[in-house]
Tab-separated table of C-alpha atoms in Angstrom:
chain	number	residue	atom	x	y	z
A	284	UNK	CA	-76.344	-62.326	15.551
A	285	UNK	CA	-74.870	-60.327	18.406
A	286	UNK	CA	-75.131	-63.355	20.735
A	287	UNK	CA	-75.517	-62.496	24.418
A	288	UNK	CA	-75.073	-58.801	25.202
A	289	UNK	CA	-74.467	-57.560	28.726
A	290	UNK	CA	-74.417	-53.956	29.909
A	291	UNK	CA	-72.680	-52.266	31.578
A	292	UNK	CA	-69.206	-53.852	31.415
A	293	UNK	CA	-68.049	-52.130	34.605
A	294	UNK	CA	-69.957	-50.553	37.486
A	295	UNK	CA	-69.107	-49.117	40.887
A	296	UNK	CA	-71.936	-48.798	43.400
A	297	UNK	CA	-72.169	-47.453	46.900
A	298	UNK	CA	-73.586	-49.693	49.613
A	299	UNK	CA	-77.368	-49.491	49.612
A	300	UNK	CA	-77.740	-48.345	46.017
A	301	UNK	CA	-79.842	-50.330	43.578
A	302	UNK	CA	-79.165	-51.084	39.939
A	303	UNK	CA	-80.120	-53.339	37.058
A	304	UNK	CA	-77.695	-55.414	35.032
A	305	UNK	CA	-78.989	-55.837	31.510
A	306	UNK	CA	-78.816	-59.023	29.442
A	307	UNK	CA	-80.202	-59.522	25.949
A	308	UNK	CA	-79.873	-62.329	23.411
A	309	UNK	CA	-80.950	-62.442	19.788
A	310	UNK	CA	-80.750	-66.209	19.229
A	311	UNK	CA	-84.331	-67.008	20.312
A	312	UNK	CA	-82.951	-69.059	23.202
A	313	UNK	CA	-85.496	-70.326	25.699
A	314	UNK	CA	-83.165	-70.726	28.631
A	315	UNK	CA	-81.315	-67.865	30.305
A	316	UNK	CA	-79.310	-67.739	33.515
A	317	UNK	CA	-77.322	-65.385	35.687
A	318	UNK	CA	-74.081	-66.494	37.339
A	319	UNK	CA	-71.652	-64.724	39.599
A	320	UNK	CA	-67.965	-65.547	39.585
A	321	UNK	CA	-65.751	-65.048	42.598
A	322	UNK	CA	-62.104	-66.126	42.951
A	323	UNK	CA	-61.828	-69.782	43.943
A	324	UNK	CA	-65.590	-70.334	43.890
A	325	UNK	CA	-66.313	-70.976	40.266
A	326	UNK	CA	-69.583	-69.903	38.705
A	327	UNK	CA	-72.544	-69.851	41.036
A	328	UNK	CA	-76.096	-69.740	39.738
A	329	UNK	CA	-78.181	-66.780	40.929
A	330	UNK	CA	-81.460	-67.106	38.995
A	331	UNK	CA	-82.554	-68.816	35.827
A	332	UNK	CA	-85.473	-68.818	33.403
A	333	UNK	CA	-86.837	-71.564	31.152
A	334	UNK	CA	-88.946	-69.178	29.090
A	335	UNK	CA	-90.788	-65.863	29.075
A	336	UNK	CA	-92.758	-65.387	32.271
A	337	UNK	CA	-90.961	-68.209	34.130
A	338	UNK	CA	-88.102	-67.699	36.567
A	339	UNK	CA	-86.614	-69.720	39.412
A	340	UNK	CA	-83.935	-69.422	42.066
A	341	UNK	CA	-80.454	-70.817	41.776
A	342	UNK	CA	-77.778	-71.423	44.412
A	343	UNK	CA	-77.313	-67.837	45.625
A	344	UNK	CA	-80.518	-65.832	44.951
A	345	UNK	CA	-80.621	-63.600	48.039
A	346	UNK	CA	-80.342	-59.885	47.276
A	347	UNK	CA	-81.223	-60.302	43.594
A	348	UNK	CA	-84.440	-60.172	41.592
A	349	UNK	CA	-85.134	-61.150	38.001
A	350	UNK	CA	-87.984	-60.995	35.529
A	351	UNK	CA	-88.465	-62.402	32.027
A	352	UNK	CA	-91.140	-60.438	30.204
A	353	UNK	CA	-89.730	-61.275	26.753
A	354	UNK	CA	-87.685	-64.124	25.290
A	355	UNK	CA	-84.838	-61.729	24.506
A	356	UNK	CA	-84.279	-59.927	27.818
A	357	UNK	CA	-83.380	-61.166	31.299
A	358	UNK	CA	-82.396	-58.265	33.601
A	359	UNK	CA	-80.866	-58.817	37.046
A	360	UNK	CA	-81.767	-56.314	39.760
A	361	UNK	CA	-79.717	-55.624	42.863
A	362	UNK	CA	-82.158	-54.257	45.411
A	363	UNK	CA	-79.739	-52.792	47.971
A	364	UNK	CA	-76.112	-53.378	47.044
A	365	UNK	CA	-73.729	-54.831	49.624
A	366	UNK	CA	-69.925	-55.271	49.469
A	367	UNK	CA	-70.492	-59.062	49.384
A	368	UNK	CA	-72.048	-58.578	45.941
A	369	UNK	CA	-68.749	-57.393	44.502
A	370	UNK	CA	-68.175	-59.917	41.741
A	371	UNK	CA	-68.146	-60.584	38.017
A	372	UNK	CA	-71.626	-61.329	36.712
A	373	UNK	CA	-72.246	-63.448	33.650
A	374	UNK	CA	-75.475	-63.867	31.762
A	375	UNK	CA	-75.851	-66.988	29.627
A	376	UNK	CA	-78.441	-68.450	27.285
A	377	UNK	CA	-79.053	-71.707	25.451
A	378	UNK	CA	-81.554	-73.495	23.265
A	379	UNK	CA	-82.855	-76.783	24.576
A	380	UNK	CA	-81.963	-78.803	27.666
A	381	UNK	CA	-78.971	-80.585	26.201
A	382	UNK	CA	-77.104	-77.725	24.621
A	383	UNK	CA	-74.275	-75.650	26.013
A	384	UNK	CA	-74.773	-72.169	27.320
A	385	UNK	CA	-73.423	-69.158	25.427
A	386	UNK	CA	-72.039	-66.589	27.833
A	387	UNK	CA	-72.060	-62.827	27.648
A	388	UNK	CA	-68.837	-60.871	28.184
A	389	UNK	CA	-69.625	-60.170	31.830
A	390	UNK	CA	-70.176	-57.192	34.130
A	391	UNK	CA	-67.544	-56.401	36.720
A	392	UNK	CA	-69.359	-54.914	39.727
A	393	UNK	CA	-67.668	-53.294	42.701
A	394	UNK	CA	-69.691	-52.263	45.752
A	395	UNK	CA	-67.919	-49.841	48.107
B	249	UNK	CA	-79.933	-79.831	44.850
B	250	UNK	CA	-77.042	-80.676	42.549
B	251	UNK	CA	-73.502	-80.439	43.886
B	252	UNK	CA	-70.455	-80.690	41.623
B	253	UNK	CA	-66.956	-81.286	42.966
B	254	UNK	CA	-63.897	-80.762	40.775
B	255	UNK	CA	-60.281	-81.844	41.249
B	256	UNK	CA	-57.539	-80.811	41.186
B	257	UNK	CA	-57.815	-77.074	41.745
B	258	UNK	CA	-54.457	-76.503	40.031
B	259	UNK	CA	-52.554	-78.649	37.550
B	260	UNK	CA	-49.141	-78.034	36.037
B	261	UNK	CA	-47.862	-80.137	33.133
B	262	UNK	CA	-45.029	-80.061	30.644
B	263	UNK	CA	-45.887	-79.308	27.047
B	264	UNK	CA	-46.746	-82.532	25.269
B	265	UNK	CA	-47.909	-84.328	28.411
B	266	UNK	CA	-51.525	-85.275	29.130
B	267	UNK	CA	-53.807	-83.549	31.623
B	268	UNK	CA	-56.812	-85.069	33.400
B	269	UNK	CA	-59.468	-83.193	35.372
B	270	UNK	CA	-62.081	-85.090	37.359
B	271	UNK	CA	-65.561	-84.149	38.544
B	272	UNK	CA	-68.238	-85.827	40.597
B	273	UNK	CA	-71.907	-84.901	40.828
B	274	UNK	CA	-74.643	-85.707	43.312
B	275	UNK	CA	-77.958	-85.618	41.414
B	276	UNK	CA	-78.604	-88.897	39.601
B	277	UNK	CA	-81.151	-87.067	37.424
B	278	UNK	CA	-78.419	-84.944	35.792
B	279	UNK	CA	-78.170	-85.833	32.118
B	280	UNK	CA	-75.912	-83.273	30.453
B	281	UNK	CA	-72.281	-82.555	31.299
B	282	UNK	CA	-70.466	-79.685	29.550
B	283	UNK	CA	-66.890	-78.502	29.990
B	284	UNK	CA	-65.880	-74.863	29.688
B	285	UNK	CA	-62.524	-73.159	29.191
B	286	UNK	CA	-61.987	-69.661	30.537
B	287	UNK	CA	-58.950	-67.590	29.686
B	288	UNK	CA	-57.924	-64.708	31.922
B	289	UNK	CA	-60.391	-61.834	31.754
B	290	UNK	CA	-62.649	-63.565	29.245
B	291	UNK	CA	-65.973	-65.350	29.258
B	292	UNK	CA	-66.284	-69.147	29.643
B	293	UNK	CA	-66.322	-70.978	26.310
B	294	UNK	CA	-67.838	-74.422	25.749
B	295	UNK	CA	-65.157	-76.878	24.591
B	296	UNK	CA	-66.901	-80.241	24.755
B	297	UNK	CA	-70.003	-81.819	26.258
B	298	UNK	CA	-71.445	-85.262	26.848
B	299	UNK	CA	-74.942	-86.534	27.365
B	300	UNK	CA	-75.974	-89.244	29.793
B	301	UNK	CA	-76.589	-91.871	27.109
B	302	UNK	CA	-72.953	-91.704	25.962
B	303	UNK	CA	-69.903	-93.009	27.837
B	304	UNK	CA	-67.146	-91.213	25.948
B	305	UNK	CA	-66.741	-88.415	23.425
B	306	UNK	CA	-63.631	-87.192	21.664
B	307	UNK	CA	-62.797	-84.040	19.720
B	308	UNK	CA	-59.208	-83.932	18.459
B	309	UNK	CA	-56.968	-83.638	21.560
B	310	UNK	CA	-59.865	-83.392	23.997
B	311	UNK	CA	-61.966	-86.265	25.327
B	312	UNK	CA	-64.580	-86.601	28.022
B	313	UNK	CA	-65.672	-89.783	29.796
B	314	UNK	CA	-68.787	-90.333	31.883
B	315	UNK	CA	-69.498	-93.017	34.468
B	316	UNK	CA	-73.150	-92.623	35.440
B	317	UNK	CA	-73.067	-95.409	37.997
B	318	UNK	CA	-70.262	-93.755	39.928
B	319	UNK	CA	-71.537	-90.233	39.089
B	320	UNK	CA	-68.239	-88.964	37.838
B	321	UNK	CA	-66.914	-87.573	34.587
B	322	UNK	CA	-63.477	-86.525	33.422
B	323	UNK	CA	-61.771	-84.290	30.878
B	324	UNK	CA	-58.663	-85.570	29.142
B	325	UNK	CA	-56.351	-83.305	27.166
B	326	UNK	CA	-53.565	-85.003	25.240
B	327	UNK	CA	-50.415	-83.459	23.758
B	328	UNK	CA	-50.910	-80.297	25.788
B	329	UNK	CA	-49.772	-76.963	24.366
B	330	UNK	CA	-49.073	-73.619	26.088
B	331	UNK	CA	-52.329	-72.229	24.651
B	332	UNK	CA	-54.228	-74.860	26.655
B	333	UNK	CA	-53.309	-72.873	29.780
B	334	UNK	CA	-56.577	-71.589	31.264
B	335	UNK	CA	-59.171	-72.354	33.925
B	336	UNK	CA	-61.414	-75.311	33.100
B	337	UNK	CA	-64.882	-75.810	34.568
B	338	UNK	CA	-67.037	-78.900	34.581
B	339	UNK	CA	-70.797	-78.652	35.015
B	340	UNK	CA	-73.789	-80.927	35.485
B	341	UNK	CA	-77.322	-80.264	34.330
B	342	UNK	CA	-80.386	-81.679	36.040
B	343	UNK	CA	-83.087	-79.031	36.259
B	344	UNK	CA	-80.370	-76.345	36.172
B	345	UNK	CA	-76.705	-76.071	35.252
B	346	UNK	CA	-74.351	-76.207	38.249
B	347	UNK	CA	-70.601	-75.676	37.904
B	348	UNK	CA	-67.587	-77.099	39.650
B	349	UNK	CA	-65.087	-74.718	41.259
B	350	UNK	CA	-62.591	-74.877	38.397
B	351	UNK	CA	-59.099	-76.194	37.630
B	352	UNK	CA	-56.269	-73.856	36.729
B	353	UNK	CA	-54.156	-75.649	34.124
B	354	UNK	CA	-50.654	-74.396	33.401
B	355	UNK	CA	-48.720	-75.884	30.496
B	356	UNK	CA	-45.002	-75.136	30.604
B	357	UNK	CA	-43.008	-75.114	27.362
Protein backbone atom coordinates (compact mmCIF):
# COMPACT_ATOMS: atom_id res chain seq x y z
CA UNK A 1 0.00 0.00 0.00
CA UNK A 2 1.25 3.46 -0.90
CA UNK A 3 -1.05 5.03 1.73
CA UNK A 4 -2.12 8.60 0.96
CA UNK A 5 -0.34 10.15 -2.01
CA UNK A 6 -0.36 13.88 -2.64
CA UNK A 7 0.93 15.70 -5.71
CA UNK A 8 2.63 18.04 -6.26
CA UNK A 9 4.88 18.45 -3.20
CA UNK A 10 5.64 22.09 -4.00
CA UNK A 11 3.86 24.65 -6.16
CA UNK A 12 4.16 28.37 -6.85
CA UNK A 13 1.15 30.11 -8.38
CA UNK A 14 0.48 33.63 -9.50
CA UNK A 15 -2.55 35.43 -8.10
CA UNK A 16 -5.63 34.52 -10.11
CA UNK A 17 -4.32 31.23 -11.46
CA UNK A 18 -6.22 28.02 -10.86
CA UNK A 19 -4.86 24.59 -10.05
CA UNK A 20 -5.78 21.19 -8.67
CA UNK A 21 -4.05 19.47 -5.78
CA UNK A 22 -4.24 15.73 -6.20
CA UNK A 23 -4.89 13.20 -3.43
CA UNK A 24 -5.19 9.45 -3.83
CA UNK A 25 -5.39 6.59 -1.34
CA UNK A 26 -5.22 2.86 -1.93
CA UNK A 27 -6.57 1.66 1.43
CA UNK A 28 -10.27 1.65 0.44
CA UNK A 29 -10.92 4.35 3.04
CA UNK A 30 -14.40 5.85 3.03
CA UNK A 31 -13.53 9.14 4.65
CA UNK A 32 -11.21 11.73 3.12
CA UNK A 33 -10.47 15.30 4.13
CA UNK A 34 -8.42 18.30 3.14
CA UNK A 35 -6.71 20.47 5.76
CA UNK A 36 -4.57 23.56 5.49
CA UNK A 37 -1.85 24.31 8.00
CA UNK A 38 -0.70 27.81 8.78
CA UNK A 39 1.77 28.85 11.50
CA UNK A 40 0.05 29.17 14.88
CA UNK A 41 -3.33 28.08 13.53
CA UNK A 42 -3.11 24.34 13.57
CA UNK A 43 -4.88 22.24 10.98
CA UNK A 44 -8.06 23.73 9.61
CA UNK A 45 -10.59 21.64 7.73
CA UNK A 46 -11.38 22.81 4.19
CA UNK A 47 -13.68 20.09 2.80
CA UNK A 48 -14.39 16.49 3.61
CA UNK A 49 -16.08 13.46 2.09
CA UNK A 50 -17.76 10.46 3.72
CA UNK A 51 -17.83 8.43 0.52
CA UNK A 52 -17.88 8.58 -3.27
CA UNK A 53 -20.31 11.22 -4.49
CA UNK A 54 -20.64 12.90 -1.07
CA UNK A 55 -18.77 16.02 -0.02
CA UNK A 56 -19.30 18.71 2.60
CA UNK A 57 -17.74 21.95 3.76
CA UNK A 58 -15.36 22.28 6.66
CA UNK A 59 -14.20 25.34 8.60
CA UNK A 60 -12.58 27.28 5.75
CA UNK A 61 -14.16 26.22 2.42
CA UNK A 62 -14.20 29.55 0.56
CA UNK A 63 -12.06 29.60 -2.58
CA UNK A 64 -11.85 25.80 -2.82
CA UNK A 65 -13.87 23.13 -4.58
CA UNK A 66 -13.78 19.36 -4.23
CA UNK A 67 -15.34 16.33 -5.86
CA UNK A 68 -15.29 12.62 -5.03
CA UNK A 69 -16.09 10.59 -8.13
CA UNK A 70 -14.22 7.51 -6.88
CA UNK A 71 -13.33 6.09 -3.47
CA UNK A 72 -9.62 6.50 -4.22
CA UNK A 73 -9.37 10.13 -5.36
CA UNK A 74 -10.25 13.43 -3.68
CA UNK A 75 -8.83 16.41 -5.63
CA UNK A 76 -8.86 19.95 -4.25
CA UNK A 77 -9.34 22.78 -6.74
CA UNK A 78 -8.27 26.37 -6.21
CA UNK A 79 -10.49 28.44 -8.47
CA UNK A 80 -8.59 31.75 -8.45
CA UNK A 81 -5.53 31.66 -6.23
CA UNK A 82 -4.98 34.43 -3.68
CA UNK A 83 -1.94 35.15 -1.47
CA UNK A 84 -4.09 34.21 1.57
CA UNK A 85 -4.11 30.64 0.23
CA UNK A 86 -0.37 30.32 0.73
CA UNK A 87 -0.16 27.37 3.08
CA UNK A 88 0.71 23.71 3.50
CA UNK A 89 -2.14 21.46 2.41
CA UNK A 90 -2.66 18.00 3.81
CA UNK A 91 -4.97 15.32 2.53
CA UNK A 92 -6.03 12.61 4.97
CA UNK A 93 -8.13 9.47 4.88
CA UNK A 94 -9.54 6.96 7.35
CA UNK A 95 -11.76 3.92 7.60
CA UNK A 96 -14.73 4.22 9.90
CA UNK A 97 -15.85 6.99 12.24
CA UNK A 98 -13.68 6.01 15.18
CA UNK A 99 -10.35 5.52 13.51
CA UNK A 100 -7.47 7.93 13.13
CA UNK A 101 -6.73 9.71 9.91
CA UNK A 102 -3.67 8.82 7.85
CA UNK A 103 -2.10 11.93 6.39
CA UNK A 104 -0.37 12.46 3.08
CA UNK A 105 3.04 14.14 2.96
CA UNK A 106 1.57 17.54 2.13
CA UNK A 107 1.73 20.15 -0.63
CA UNK A 108 3.49 23.42 0.08
CA UNK A 109 1.71 26.10 -1.96
CA UNK A 110 2.93 29.66 -2.42
CA UNK A 111 0.76 32.25 -4.15
CA UNK A 112 2.60 35.38 -5.30
CA UNK B 1 -19.92 23.63 14.93
CA UNK B 2 -17.16 22.00 16.96
CA UNK B 3 -14.50 24.20 18.53
CA UNK B 4 -11.36 22.76 20.12
CA UNK B 5 -9.10 24.79 22.40
CA UNK B 6 -5.63 23.57 23.32
CA UNK B 7 -3.22 24.72 26.04
CA UNK B 8 -0.44 25.54 26.46
CA UNK B 9 0.83 26.71 23.09
CA UNK B 10 4.43 26.02 24.13
CA UNK B 11 5.83 23.74 26.81
CA UNK B 12 9.44 23.26 27.86
CA UNK B 13 10.46 20.43 30.18
CA UNK B 14 13.64 18.78 31.37
CA UNK B 15 14.37 15.29 30.13
CA UNK B 16 12.76 12.78 32.44
CA UNK B 17 10.01 15.14 33.60
CA UNK B 18 6.33 14.74 32.71
CA UNK B 19 4.42 16.87 30.21
CA UNK B 20 0.66 17.52 30.17
CA UNK B 21 -1.33 19.09 27.33
CA UNK B 22 -4.99 19.96 27.82
CA UNK B 23 -7.85 20.40 25.37
CA UNK B 24 -11.48 21.37 25.63
CA UNK B 25 -14.22 20.85 23.05
CA UNK B 26 -17.64 22.37 22.55
CA UNK B 27 -19.79 19.76 20.78
CA UNK B 28 -21.25 17.26 23.24
CA UNK B 29 -21.89 14.90 20.31
CA UNK B 30 -18.14 14.43 19.70
CA UNK B 31 -17.19 10.84 20.43
CA UNK B 32 -13.64 10.30 19.21
CA UNK B 33 -10.53 12.15 20.38
CA UNK B 34 -7.18 11.48 18.67
CA UNK B 35 -3.79 13.01 19.39
CA UNK B 36 -1.22 13.66 16.68
CA UNK B 37 2.52 14.35 16.80
CA UNK B 38 4.12 16.42 14.06
CA UNK B 39 7.86 16.76 13.69
CA UNK B 40 9.32 19.69 11.77
CA UNK B 41 8.59 19.46 8.06
CA UNK B 42 6.70 16.18 8.36
CA UNK B 43 3.11 15.03 8.31
CA UNK B 44 1.02 14.60 11.49
CA UNK B 45 1.20 11.08 12.92
CA UNK B 46 -1.44 9.52 15.16
CA UNK B 47 0.06 8.62 18.55
CA UNK B 48 -2.96 7.71 20.66
CA UNK B 49 -6.73 8.07 20.60
CA UNK B 50 -9.67 7.62 22.94
CA UNK B 51 -13.33 7.00 22.38
CA UNK B 52 -16.16 8.53 24.36
CA UNK B 53 -17.03 5.33 26.23
CA UNK B 54 -13.55 5.18 27.79
CA UNK B 55 -12.16 7.47 30.50
CA UNK B 56 -8.45 6.71 30.18
CA UNK B 57 -6.08 4.94 27.81
CA UNK B 58 -2.38 4.27 28.17
CA UNK B 59 0.34 3.23 25.73
CA UNK B 60 3.78 2.95 27.31
CA UNK B 61 4.84 6.50 28.29
CA UNK B 62 1.76 8.14 26.78
CA UNK B 63 -1.70 8.34 28.34
CA UNK B 64 -4.87 10.19 27.49
CA UNK B 65 -7.77 11.00 29.82
CA UNK B 66 -11.27 12.10 28.89
CA UNK B 67 -13.87 13.87 31.01
CA UNK B 68 -17.06 13.96 28.95
CA UNK B 69 -19.03 15.88 31.54
CA UNK B 70 -16.53 18.73 31.54
CA UNK B 71 -15.76 18.28 27.81
CA UNK B 72 -12.04 18.15 28.24
CA UNK B 73 -9.30 15.66 27.52
CA UNK B 74 -5.59 15.61 28.21
CA UNK B 75 -2.37 14.04 26.96
CA UNK B 76 0.20 12.92 29.51
CA UNK B 77 3.77 12.05 28.56
CA UNK B 78 5.94 10.59 31.30
CA UNK B 79 9.73 10.26 31.41
CA UNK B 80 10.11 12.66 28.50
CA UNK B 81 13.00 12.22 26.07
CA UNK B 82 14.55 14.67 23.57
CA UNK B 83 12.89 12.75 20.71
CA UNK B 84 9.50 13.69 22.18
CA UNK B 85 10.19 17.26 21.04
CA UNK B 86 7.57 18.10 18.40
CA UNK B 87 4.23 19.83 17.94
CA UNK B 88 1.27 17.93 19.40
CA UNK B 89 -2.31 18.37 18.22
CA UNK B 90 -5.51 17.26 19.88
CA UNK B 91 -8.69 16.78 17.86
CA UNK B 92 -12.36 16.06 18.42
CA UNK B 93 -14.67 14.20 16.08
CA UNK B 94 -18.40 14.80 15.91
CA UNK B 95 -19.55 14.83 12.30
CA UNK B 96 -16.04 15.94 11.26
CA UNK B 97 -12.56 16.03 12.76
CA UNK B 98 -11.57 19.43 14.16
CA UNK B 99 -8.08 20.14 15.49
CA UNK B 100 -6.73 22.28 18.28
CA UNK B 101 -4.06 24.88 17.48
CA UNK B 102 -1.16 22.75 18.70
CA UNK B 103 1.42 22.65 21.50
CA UNK B 104 5.12 22.94 20.79
CA UNK B 105 6.89 20.65 23.26
CA UNK B 106 10.62 21.07 23.82
CA UNK B 107 12.47 18.51 25.92
CA UNK B 108 15.89 19.68 27.08
CA UNK B 109 18.57 17.10 27.87
